[in-house]
Coordinates of C-alpha atoms in Angstrom, one line a residue:
X46 CA 0.2 0.2 0.2
X47 CA 2.9 2.2 0.7
X48 CA 4.4 1.8 -2.1
X49 CA 1.8 2.0 -4.3
X50 CA 1.4 5.7 -2.7
X51 CA 4.7 6.5 -3.2
X52 CA 4.6 5.4 -6.9
X53 CA 1.2 7.9 -7.5
X54 CA 2.9 10.8 -6.0
X55 CA 5.9 10.5 -7.7
X56 CA 3.8 10.6 -10.8
X57 CA 2.0 13.2 -9.7
X58 CA 5.2 15.1 -9.0
X59 CA 6.3 14.4 -12.5
X60 CA 3.2 15.7 -14.0
X61 CA 3.4 18.8 -12.0
X62 CA 6.6 19.5 -12.8
X63 CA 5.4 18.8 -16.7
X64 CA 2.7 21.4 -16.3
X65 CA 4.7 24.2 -14.8
X66 CA 7.4 23.3 -17.9
X67 CA 4.8 23.7 -20.0
X68 CA 3.4 27.1 -18.3
X69 CA 6.8 28.5 -18.1
X70 CA 6.8 28.1 -22.0
X71 CA 3.8 29.5 -22.7
X72 CA 4.4 32.5 -20.7
X73 CA 8.2 32.9 -22.7
X74 CA 8.7 35.8 -24.5
X75 CA 11.5 34.2 -26.8
X76 CA 9.6 32.9 -29.8
X77 CA 13.3 30.9 -30.7
X78 CA 12.9 29.1 -27.3
X79 CA 8.8 28.5 -28.0
X80 CA 9.3 27.3 -31.0
X81 CA 12.1 24.7 -30.4
X82 CA 9.8 23.3 -27.6
X83 CA 6.4 23.5 -29.8
X84 CA 8.9 21.0 -32.1
X85 CA 9.5 19.0 -29.1
X86 CA 6.4 18.6 -28.2
X87 CA 5.4 17.9 -31.6
X88 CA 8.2 15.0 -31.8
X89 CA 6.8 13.4 -28.5
X90 CA 3.2 13.1 -30.1
X91 CA 2.0 16.0 -27.6
X92 CA -0.2 17.6 -30.0
X93 CA -2.5 19.9 -28.3
X94 CA 0.5 21.2 -26.4
X95 CA 2.3 21.7 -30.1
X96 CA -1.0 23.3 -31.3
X97 CA -1.3 25.5 -28.8
X98 CA 2.0 27.0 -29.0
X99 CA 2.1 27.1 -33.1
X100 CA -1.1 28.8 -33.0
X101 CA 0.3 31.8 -31.5
X102 CA 3.6 32.0 -33.7
X103 CA 2.2 31.3 -37.3
X104 CA 1.5 35.0 -38.4
X105 CA 4.7 36.1 -36.7
X106 CA 6.6 33.3 -38.2
X107 CA 4.9 34.1 -41.7
X108 CA 8.1 34.9 -44.0
X109 CA 10.6 33.6 -41.7
X110 CA 12.3 30.6 -42.9
X111 CA 10.1 28.8 -39.9
X112 CA 7.1 29.8 -41.2
X113 CA 6.8 27.3 -43.7
X114 CA 7.4 24.3 -40.9
X115 CA 5.5 25.9 -38.6
X116 CA 2.1 26.1 -40.8
X117 CA 2.3 22.8 -41.6
X118 CA 3.2 21.3 -38.2
X119 CA 0.0 23.2 -37.0
X120 CA -1.7 21.2 -39.9
X121 CA -0.4 18.0 -38.8
X122 CA -0.9 18.5 -35.4
X123 CA -5.2 18.9 -36.1
X124 CA -4.9 16.1 -38.2
X125 CA -2.9 13.7 -35.0
X126 CA -5.9 14.9 -33.4
X127 CA -8.4 14.1 -35.4
X128 CA -10.1 17.3 -36.7
X129 CA -9.6 16.8 -40.1
X130 CA -11.9 19.6 -41.4
X131 CA -9.3 22.2 -39.4
X132 CA -6.8 20.3 -40.9
X133 CA -7.7 20.2 -44.0
X134 CA -8.2 24.3 -43.8
X135 CA -4.5 24.5 -42.9
X136 CA -2.9 22.1 -45.4
X137 CA -4.7 23.8 -48.1
X138 CA -3.1 27.3 -46.7
X139 CA 0.0 26.0 -47.0
X140 CA 0.3 24.4 -50.3
X141 CA -1.3 28.1 -51.7
X142 CA 0.9 29.8 -49.7
X143 CA 4.0 27.5 -50.3
X144 CA 3.2 26.0 -54.0
X145 CA 6.8 25.3 -54.2
X146 CA 7.3 24.2 -50.6
X147 CA 9.0 21.4 -48.9
X148 CA 6.2 20.0 -47.5
X149 CA 3.8 20.9 -50.6
X150 CA 3.1 17.1 -51.7
X151 CA 2.8 15.8 -48.2
X152 CA 0.2 19.1 -47.4
X153 CA -1.9 17.5 -50.9
X154 CA -1.6 14.6 -49.7
X155 CA -3.0 14.5 -46.2
X156 CA -5.4 17.3 -47.1
X157 CA -7.2 14.8 -49.2
X158 CA -6.9 11.7 -46.8
X159 CA -8.1 14.3 -44.0
X160 CA -11.4 15.2 -46.3
X161 CA -11.4 11.3 -47.2
X162 CA -11.3 10.9 -42.9
X163 CA -13.8 13.4 -42.6
X164 CA -16.6 12.0 -44.9
X165 CA -20.0 11.4 -43.9
X166 CA -22.0 8.5 -43.5
X167 CA -23.7 7.8 -47.4
X168 CA -27.1 9.2 -45.8
X169 CA -25.8 12.6 -44.7
X170 CA -25.3 15.2 -47.6
X171 CA -22.1 14.5 -49.4
X172 CA -20.9 17.9 -50.0
X173 CA -17.8 17.0 -48.2
X174 CA -17.3 13.8 -49.9
X175 CA -16.8 15.6 -53.6
X176 CA -14.7 18.1 -52.1
X177 CA -12.4 15.0 -50.8
X178 CA -12.5 13.4 -54.2
X179 CA -11.6 16.7 -55.6
X180 CA -8.6 17.2 -53.5
X181 CA -7.2 13.8 -54.3
X182 CA -7.7 13.9 -57.9
X183 CA -5.7 17.1 -57.6
X184 CA -2.9 15.2 -56.0
X185 CA -3.1 13.1 -58.6
X186 CA -2.6 15.6 -61.2
X187 CA -0.1 17.3 -59.7
X188 CA 1.9 14.2 -58.8
X189 CA 0.7 11.1 -61.2
X190 CA 3.7 9.1 -60.5
X191 CA 3.6 9.9 -56.7
X192 CA 4.5 6.3 -53.8
X193 CA 1.4 7.3 -52.6
X194 CA -0.9 6.9 -56.0
X195 CA -2.3 3.5 -55.2
X196 CA -3.8 4.4 -51.9
X197 CA -5.2 7.8 -53.4
X198 CA -6.8 6.1 -55.8
X199 CA -8.2 3.3 -53.5
X200 CA -9.8 6.4 -51.5
X201 CA -11.3 8.2 -54.7
X202 CA -12.9 4.8 -55.1
X203 CA -14.3 4.3 -51.6
X204 CA -15.5 8.1 -52.0
X205 CA -17.1 7.4 -55.3
X206 CA -18.4 4.3 -53.9
X207 CA -20.4 5.9 -51.1
X208 CA -21.8 8.8 -53.5
X209 CA -23.0 5.5 -55.3
X210 CA -24.4 4.0 -52.1
X211 CA -26.6 7.4 -51.7
X212 CA -28.0 7.2 -55.2
X213 CA -28.6 3.0 -55.2
X214 CA -30.6 3.8 -51.8
X215 CA -32.7 6.6 -53.7
X216 CA -33.3 3.9 -56.8
X217 CA -34.5 1.3 -54.0
X218 CA -37.1 4.2 -52.2
X219 CA -38.3 4.7 -55.9
X220 CA -38.5 0.7 -56.2
X221 CA -40.2 0.6 -53.1
X222 CA -42.9 3.4 -53.4
X223 CA -43.8 1.5 -56.8
X224 CA -47.2 2.8 -57.9
X225 CA -47.7 5.3 -55.2
X226 CA -48.5 8.9 -56.8
X227 CA -48.1 10.9 -54.3
X228 CA -44.7 12.0 -54.7
X229 CA -45.2 11.8 -58.4
X230 CA -46.5 15.9 -58.5
X231 CA -44.9 16.4 -61.9
X232 CA -46.4 13.2 -63.3
X233 CA -44.2 10.2 -64.6
X234 CA -43.7 7.0 -62.3
X235 CA -41.5 5.7 -59.1
X236 CA -40.4 2.5 -61.3
X237 CA -39.3 4.9 -64.3
X238 CA -37.5 7.1 -61.4
X239 CA -36.0 4.0 -60.1
X240 CA -34.4 2.9 -63.9
X241 CA -33.1 6.5 -64.5
X242 CA -31.9 6.9 -61.5
X243 CA -29.8 3.8 -61.5
X244 CA -29.1 4.1 -65.1
X245 CA -27.4 7.5 -64.4
X246 CA -25.2 5.7 -61.4
X247 CA -24.0 2.9 -63.4
X248 CA -23.1 5.7 -66.1
X249 CA -21.1 7.9 -63.8
X250 CA -20.1 5.1 -61.4
X251 CA -19.3 1.9 -63.9
X252 CA -17.3 0.5 -61.6
X253 CA -19.1 0.8 -58.0
X254 CA -19.8 -2.4 -55.9
X255 CA -22.9 -1.4 -56.3
X256 CA -23.0 -2.8 -60.1
X257 CA -24.8 -5.8 -59.6
X258 CA -27.8 -4.7 -57.1
X259 CA -28.7 -1.5 -59.5
X260 CA -29.0 -3.3 -63.0
X261 CA -31.1 -5.8 -60.9
X262 CA -33.8 -2.7 -59.3
X263 CA -33.9 -2.0 -63.8
X264 CA -34.5 -5.3 -64.7
X265 CA -37.2 -5.2 -61.3
X266 CA -38.4 -2.1 -62.3
X267 CA -38.6 -2.6 -65.8
X268 CA -41.1 -5.5 -65.5
X269 CA -43.2 -3.8 -63.0
X270 CA -43.5 -1.5 -65.6
X271 CA -44.5 -4.1 -67.7
X272 CA -47.0 -5.8 -65.5
X273 CA -48.5 -2.4 -65.2
X274 CA -48.7 -1.0 -68.6
X275 CA -51.3 -0.1 -70.6
X276 CA -52.3 -2.3 -73.3
X277 CA -50.3 -0.3 -76.4
X278 CA -46.9 -0.4 -73.6
X279 CA -47.5 -4.0 -72.5
X280 CA -45.5 -5.9 -75.2
X281 CA -42.5 -3.2 -75.9
X282 CA -42.2 -3.6 -71.6
X283 CA -41.8 -6.8 -71.8
X284 CA -39.4 -7.2 -74.6
X285 CA -37.4 -4.4 -72.9
X286 CA -37.1 -6.2 -69.7
X287 CA -36.0 -9.3 -71.7
X288 CA -33.7 -7.4 -73.1
X289 CA -32.5 -6.4 -69.6
X290 CA -32.5 -9.9 -68.2
X291 CA -29.9 -10.8 -71.2
X292 CA -27.4 -8.0 -70.5
X293 CA -27.7 -8.6 -66.4
X294 CA -27.0 -12.5 -67.2
X295 CA -24.0 -12.3 -68.9
X296 CA -22.5 -9.9 -66.4
X297 CA -23.6 -12.1 -63.7
X298 CA -24.2 -15.7 -64.5
X299 CA -23.6 -16.6 -61.1
X300 CA -25.6 -14.1 -59.5
X301 CA -27.2 -14.3 -56.0
X302 CA -30.6 -12.9 -57.7
X303 CA -30.5 -15.4 -60.8
X304 CA -33.0 -17.1 -60.0
X305 CA -35.9 -14.2 -59.5
X306 CA -34.1 -13.0 -62.9
X307 CA -35.3 -16.2 -64.3
X308 CA -38.6 -16.2 -63.1
X309 CA -39.3 -12.5 -64.5
X310 CA -37.3 -14.4 -67.9
X311 CA -39.8 -16.7 -68.3
X312 CA -42.8 -14.8 -67.3
X313 CA -41.9 -12.5 -69.9
X314 CA -41.0 -14.6 -72.5
X315 CA -44.5 -16.3 -72.0
X316 CA -45.9 -12.7 -72.9
X317 CA -44.5 -12.1 -75.9
X318 CA -44.5 -15.6 -77.3
X319 CA -45.8 -15.0 -81.4

């Protein structure tokens, strides 16, 4: 018990000493001393203490030989503290201020990655996701042969899948609304809206992981349109569904939806015989 108490008291004394030392740094008027202390905190992973020092100095050091490094370290403090929005702002400021700076490539990369990490769930507004894709694509434009190219392309692909997922969810909603007309204030049909949404998504994101699901939604919607069609359009819509079936089967012959697709095909084929 006594030994544990001694350890606790010793730890408290060290902590108090560290706090006093940090407070002394904060109060110091020697900016050279404060800057070197900030670098030590950064190297030690004490990012909160580091950014508190750097924020006060970044304007004062602008234009000096330390200004560039100061701004980059400040941005990376926020990055390591998972404040990705603030980090991106400072990183953008860095490469705009120092377009040929020592850390310009890293600043562009981490600006894009910070935006990628800050991208919200697909159910939420995706403005920041679009901004993240733009930052990452700009990085590849500036550094097409970068060793980080594969990682950047993977982040872009994941972000695009998130956008595709949002559109896929919208297409599913239209399909599930079916013949409900309450939302069709400008005419049209929910199944037609599902087809348009799904096909536009496939054009925009042809390699999305939701490709199979999107094409299957189109097939189901074309079938539902045929089932509910007026006489003069019914055969055309059944034939359109059959064409969609062949396209689906050719691309996904082992699909988990193949049984359902085959049933749709058989029924449509019966309707257009002769």
